[in-house]
XYZ file of C-alpha atoms in Angstrom:
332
model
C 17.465 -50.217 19.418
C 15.852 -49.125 15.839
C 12.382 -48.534 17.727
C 14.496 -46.724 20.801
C 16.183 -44.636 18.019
C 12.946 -43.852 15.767
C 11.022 -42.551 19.314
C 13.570 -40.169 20.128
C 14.128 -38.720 16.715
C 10.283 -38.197 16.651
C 10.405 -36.642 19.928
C 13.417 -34.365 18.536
C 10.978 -33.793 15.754
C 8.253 -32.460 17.470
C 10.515 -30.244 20.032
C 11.791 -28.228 17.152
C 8.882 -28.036 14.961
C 7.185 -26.667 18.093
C 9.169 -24.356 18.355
C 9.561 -22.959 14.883
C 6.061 -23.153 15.173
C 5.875 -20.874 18.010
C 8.514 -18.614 16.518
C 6.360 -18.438 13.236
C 3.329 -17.914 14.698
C 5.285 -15.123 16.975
C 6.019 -13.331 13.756
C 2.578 -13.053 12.793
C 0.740 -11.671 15.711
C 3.880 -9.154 15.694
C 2.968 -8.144 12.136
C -0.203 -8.205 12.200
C -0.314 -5.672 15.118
C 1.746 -3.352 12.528
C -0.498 -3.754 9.653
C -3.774 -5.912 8.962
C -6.890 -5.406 6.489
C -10.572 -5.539 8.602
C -12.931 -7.585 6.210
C -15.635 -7.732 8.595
C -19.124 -6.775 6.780
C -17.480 -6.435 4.062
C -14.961 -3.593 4.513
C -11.615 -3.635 2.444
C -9.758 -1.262 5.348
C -6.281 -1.530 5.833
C -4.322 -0.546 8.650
C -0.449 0.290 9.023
C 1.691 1.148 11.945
C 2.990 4.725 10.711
C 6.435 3.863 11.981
C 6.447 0.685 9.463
C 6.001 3.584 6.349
C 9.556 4.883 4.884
C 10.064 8.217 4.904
C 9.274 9.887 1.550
C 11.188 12.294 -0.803
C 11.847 16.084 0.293
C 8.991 18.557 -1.154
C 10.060 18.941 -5.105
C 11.851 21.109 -6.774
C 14.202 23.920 -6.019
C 12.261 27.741 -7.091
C 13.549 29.179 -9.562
C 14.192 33.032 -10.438
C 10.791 33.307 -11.043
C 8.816 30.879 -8.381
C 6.075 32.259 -6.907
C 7.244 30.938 -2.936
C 4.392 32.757 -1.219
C 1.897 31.187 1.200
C -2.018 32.603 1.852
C -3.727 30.644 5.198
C -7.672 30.280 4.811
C -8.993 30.740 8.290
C -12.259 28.764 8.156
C -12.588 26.818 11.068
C -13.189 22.848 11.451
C -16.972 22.953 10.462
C -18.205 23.912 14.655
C -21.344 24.845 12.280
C -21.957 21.090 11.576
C -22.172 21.401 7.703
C -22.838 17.599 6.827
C -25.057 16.502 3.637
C -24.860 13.522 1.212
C -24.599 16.185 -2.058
C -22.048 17.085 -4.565
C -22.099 20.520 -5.912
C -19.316 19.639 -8.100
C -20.028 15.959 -9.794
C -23.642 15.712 -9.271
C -24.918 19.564 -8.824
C -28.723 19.267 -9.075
C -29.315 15.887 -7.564
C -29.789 15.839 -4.005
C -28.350 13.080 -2.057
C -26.215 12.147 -5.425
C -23.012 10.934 -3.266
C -23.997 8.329 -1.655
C -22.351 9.276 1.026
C -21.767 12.514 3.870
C -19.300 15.085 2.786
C -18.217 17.763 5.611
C -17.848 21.606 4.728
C -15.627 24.683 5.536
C -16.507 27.961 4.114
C -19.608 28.769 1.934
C -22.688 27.410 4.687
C -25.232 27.365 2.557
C -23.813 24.665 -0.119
C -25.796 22.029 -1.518
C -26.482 20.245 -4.649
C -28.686 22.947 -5.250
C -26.322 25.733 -5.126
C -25.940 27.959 -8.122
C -22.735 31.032 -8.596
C -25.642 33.606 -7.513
C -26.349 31.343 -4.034
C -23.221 30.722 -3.119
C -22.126 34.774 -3.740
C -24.721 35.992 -1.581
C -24.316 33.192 1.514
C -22.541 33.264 4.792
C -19.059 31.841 5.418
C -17.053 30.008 7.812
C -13.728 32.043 6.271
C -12.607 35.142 9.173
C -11.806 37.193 5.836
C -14.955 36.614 3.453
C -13.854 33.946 1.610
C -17.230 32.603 0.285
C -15.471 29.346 -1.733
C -16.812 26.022 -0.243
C -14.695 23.212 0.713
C -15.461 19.762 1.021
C -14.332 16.054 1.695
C -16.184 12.562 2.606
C -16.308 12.175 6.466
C -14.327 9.728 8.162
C -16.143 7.201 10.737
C -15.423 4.887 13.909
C -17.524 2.082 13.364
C -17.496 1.030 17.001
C -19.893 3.576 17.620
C -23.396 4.338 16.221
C -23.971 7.122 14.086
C -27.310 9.304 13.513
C -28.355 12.768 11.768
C -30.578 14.420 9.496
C -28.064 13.744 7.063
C -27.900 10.573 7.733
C -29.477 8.454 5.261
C -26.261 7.323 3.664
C -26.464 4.709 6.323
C -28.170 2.468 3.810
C -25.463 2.364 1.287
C -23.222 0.971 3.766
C -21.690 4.157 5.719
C -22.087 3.621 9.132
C -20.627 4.764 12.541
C -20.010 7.789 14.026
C -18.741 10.758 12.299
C -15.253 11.850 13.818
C -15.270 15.469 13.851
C -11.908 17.192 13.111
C -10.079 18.762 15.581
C -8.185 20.653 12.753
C -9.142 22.107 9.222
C -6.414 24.049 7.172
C -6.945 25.834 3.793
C -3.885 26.803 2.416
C -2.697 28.009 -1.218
C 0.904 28.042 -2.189
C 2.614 29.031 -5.405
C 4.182 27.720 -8.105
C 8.173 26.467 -8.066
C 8.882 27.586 -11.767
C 6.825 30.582 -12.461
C 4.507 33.353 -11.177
C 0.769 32.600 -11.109
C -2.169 33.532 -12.522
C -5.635 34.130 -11.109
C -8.420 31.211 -10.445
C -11.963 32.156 -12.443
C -14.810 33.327 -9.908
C -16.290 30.217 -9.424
C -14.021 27.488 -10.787
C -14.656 23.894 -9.731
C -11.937 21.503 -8.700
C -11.584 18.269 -7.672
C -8.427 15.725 -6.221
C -8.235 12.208 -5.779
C -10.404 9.505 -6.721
C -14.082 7.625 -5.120
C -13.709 4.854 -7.141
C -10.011 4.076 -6.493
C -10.811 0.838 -5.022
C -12.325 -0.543 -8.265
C -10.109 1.869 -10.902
C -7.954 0.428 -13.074
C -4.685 1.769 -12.009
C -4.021 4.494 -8.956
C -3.509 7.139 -11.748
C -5.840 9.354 -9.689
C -4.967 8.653 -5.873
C -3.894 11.739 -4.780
C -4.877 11.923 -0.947
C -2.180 10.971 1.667
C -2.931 9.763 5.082
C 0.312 10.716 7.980
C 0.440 11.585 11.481
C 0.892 14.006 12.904
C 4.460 13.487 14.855
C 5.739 12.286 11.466
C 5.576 14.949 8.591
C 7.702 13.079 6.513
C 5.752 9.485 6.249
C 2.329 9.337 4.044
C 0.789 6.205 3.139
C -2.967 5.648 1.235
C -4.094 3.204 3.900
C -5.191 4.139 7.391
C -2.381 4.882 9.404
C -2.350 3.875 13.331
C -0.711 6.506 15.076
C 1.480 6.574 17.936
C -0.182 8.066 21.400
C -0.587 11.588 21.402
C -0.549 12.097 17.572
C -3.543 12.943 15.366
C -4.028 11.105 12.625
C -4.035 13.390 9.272
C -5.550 13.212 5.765
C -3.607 15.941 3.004
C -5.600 16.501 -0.591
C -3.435 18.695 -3.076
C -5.788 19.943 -6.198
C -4.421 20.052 -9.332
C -3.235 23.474 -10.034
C -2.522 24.144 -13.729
C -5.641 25.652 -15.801
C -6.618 25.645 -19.434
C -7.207 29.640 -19.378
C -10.997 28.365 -20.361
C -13.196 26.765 -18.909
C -14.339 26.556 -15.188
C -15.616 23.100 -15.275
C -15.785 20.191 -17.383
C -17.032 17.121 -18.528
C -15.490 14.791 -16.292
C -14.439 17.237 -13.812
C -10.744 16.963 -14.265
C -9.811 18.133 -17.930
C -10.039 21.928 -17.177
C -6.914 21.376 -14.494
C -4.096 19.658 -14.515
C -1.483 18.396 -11.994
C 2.039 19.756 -12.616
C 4.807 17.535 -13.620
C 7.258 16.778 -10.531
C 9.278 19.909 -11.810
C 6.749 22.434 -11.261
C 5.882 23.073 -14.948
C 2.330 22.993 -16.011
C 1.272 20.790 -18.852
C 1.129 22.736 -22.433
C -1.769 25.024 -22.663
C -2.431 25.224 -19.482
C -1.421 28.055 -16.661
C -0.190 27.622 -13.098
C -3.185 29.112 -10.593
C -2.724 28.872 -6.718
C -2.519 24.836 -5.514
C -5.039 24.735 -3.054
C -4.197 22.467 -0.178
C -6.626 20.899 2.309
C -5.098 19.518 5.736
C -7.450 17.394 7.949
C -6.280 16.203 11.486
C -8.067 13.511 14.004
C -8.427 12.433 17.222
C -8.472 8.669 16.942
C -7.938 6.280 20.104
C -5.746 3.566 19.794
C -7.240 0.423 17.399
C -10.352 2.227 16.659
C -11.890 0.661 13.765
C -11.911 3.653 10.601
C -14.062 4.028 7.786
C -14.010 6.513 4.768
C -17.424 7.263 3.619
C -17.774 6.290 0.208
C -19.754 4.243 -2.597
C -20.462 0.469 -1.733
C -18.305 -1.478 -3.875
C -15.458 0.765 -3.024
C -15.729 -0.777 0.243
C -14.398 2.206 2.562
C -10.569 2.003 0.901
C -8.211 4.784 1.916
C -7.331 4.929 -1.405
C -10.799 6.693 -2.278
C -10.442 9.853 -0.337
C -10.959 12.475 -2.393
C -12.252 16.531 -1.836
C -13.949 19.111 -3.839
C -13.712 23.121 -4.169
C -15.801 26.164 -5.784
C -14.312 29.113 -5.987
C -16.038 31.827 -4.908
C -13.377 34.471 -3.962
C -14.293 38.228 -5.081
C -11.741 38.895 -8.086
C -10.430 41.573 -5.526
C -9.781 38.677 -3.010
C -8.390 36.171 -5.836
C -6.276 39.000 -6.417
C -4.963 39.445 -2.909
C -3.843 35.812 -2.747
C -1.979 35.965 -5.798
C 0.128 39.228 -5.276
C 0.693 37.179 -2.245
C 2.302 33.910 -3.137
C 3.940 35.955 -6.430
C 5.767 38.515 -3.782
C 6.910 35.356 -1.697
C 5.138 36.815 1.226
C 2.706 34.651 3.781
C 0.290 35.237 4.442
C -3.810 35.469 6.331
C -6.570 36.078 5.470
């Protein structure tokens, strides 16, 4: 009877632990269909079902007497000109192929790391309204597919795969939630987010958000998988509070500052227009995504990042001021 009654208590054993087994294992195929990191050659990507990202807090701040509510809409297409290179105009100006990595443009076409003020006045624009300011941000990849272009060469430091074009591009400036603002310098650089979040010390700098489409109200800093039908969407915000000075700096940051949750600008510093860049995608279902960007940051979400140049008229700075300062919205 003791050998009868140690069989079936292993057999009991192994039923349940099966099970539980099956039940665990259950678990995490279901997760890891939500949200998984790729670490095939070397990529650090992480994927996460959009619906699996809480909701975040309502836009700031209620305007105050004086907010400057207005609007102004950039019309500069979604690059159909096919403005790729691997420069910086803004971190590296000079040095050609000194990203790395392919950036895509809207707005001034002739913009390289060769650009000076005088070039970039006198050049063509994507912009409907004149708007000679150039716009740029890393592209984004699938890395099922091969990629291939005169630009191209980034390929070697590990940015590979087919460019996804976007299927949307908006420029957009808005106002200030405390005060009225003041005009951006002719030719002011800016810059948001960080290329070397992956490695950084702290996420101080991560400024980019990565959504979809169908859900406005969810942002996350890894790669979002979208339900069917929904683009997949990539928001940079640029600091918008400047020193009154200087329009660049060592660094590239200390000239403009973010403002604090309120609305109000650091000390010594001014509130300009807060230049937003929206980016949307067409991305299949489980395509594999990579951010362009410097080896060792190893294509994180977290390291999307975009640069400007100002290169508005003052009579067309102007405009988009009066604009935002009158609450008004509007084109140009």
């Amino acid at each position: 009877m003791g050998n009868e009654h140690r069989l079936l208590t292993l057999v009991v054993c192994l039923v349940l632990g099966g099970g539980l087994l099956a039940a665990v294992l259950g678990a995490s195929r279901a997760a890891g269909s939500r949200a998984h990191t790729s670490a095939g050659s070397g990529a650090a990507v992480e994927y996460v079902d959009i619906r699996d990202v809480p909701p975040g807090p309502a836009e700031p701040r209620t305007a105050g007497p004086d907010a400057s509510t207005g609007t102004v809409t950039v019309e500069c297409g979604r690059n159909e000109e096919g403005h790729y290179n691997e420069d910086n105009l803004v971190v590296s100006p000079g040095l050609t192929a000194g990203a790395h990595h392919t950036h895509a443009y809207v707005g001034n076409l002739s913009t390289t790391a060769l650009s000076t003020d005088a070039t970039l006045a006198a050049a063509p624009t994507s912009c409907r309204g004149g708007d000679r300011s150039t716009y740029y941000w890393p592209v984004l990849r699938r890395t099922d597919r091969a990629g291939g272009g005169a630009h191209e060469s980034s390929a070697g430091h590990g940015n590979a795969g087919a460019i996804l074009a976007e299927e949307a591009v908006g420029v957009e400036f808005r106002g200030n939630p405390v005060g009225k603002v003041v005009p951006m310098p002719r030719f002011l650089r800016g810059m948001t987010g960080d290329a070397v979040a992956f490695t950084a010390a702290s996420d101080a700098d991560v400024r980019a958000r990565w959504g979809c489409s169908g859900s406005p109200g969810r942002s996350t800093t890894r790669y979002p998988r979208c339900p069917a039908g929904e683009r997949l969407t990539r928001t940079l915000v640029f600091p918008s509070c400047w020193n009154g000075l200087d329009t660049q700096s060592a660094g590239h940051r200390s000239h403009l500052a973010f403002p604090a949750a309120n609305g109000v600008c650091p000390t010594g510093t001014f509130p300009v227009p807060e230049l937003r860049l929206s980016l949307a995608y067409e991305v299949p279902p489980e395509v594999p995504l990579a951010l362009d960007s410097f080896p060792e940051q190893r294509h994180s979400a977290k390291t999307d990042h975009a640069m400007f140049v100002n290169a508005m008229t003052d009579r067309q700075m102007q405009g988009v001021v009066d604009c935002l300062n009158e609450g008004r919205h509007c084109r140009i």
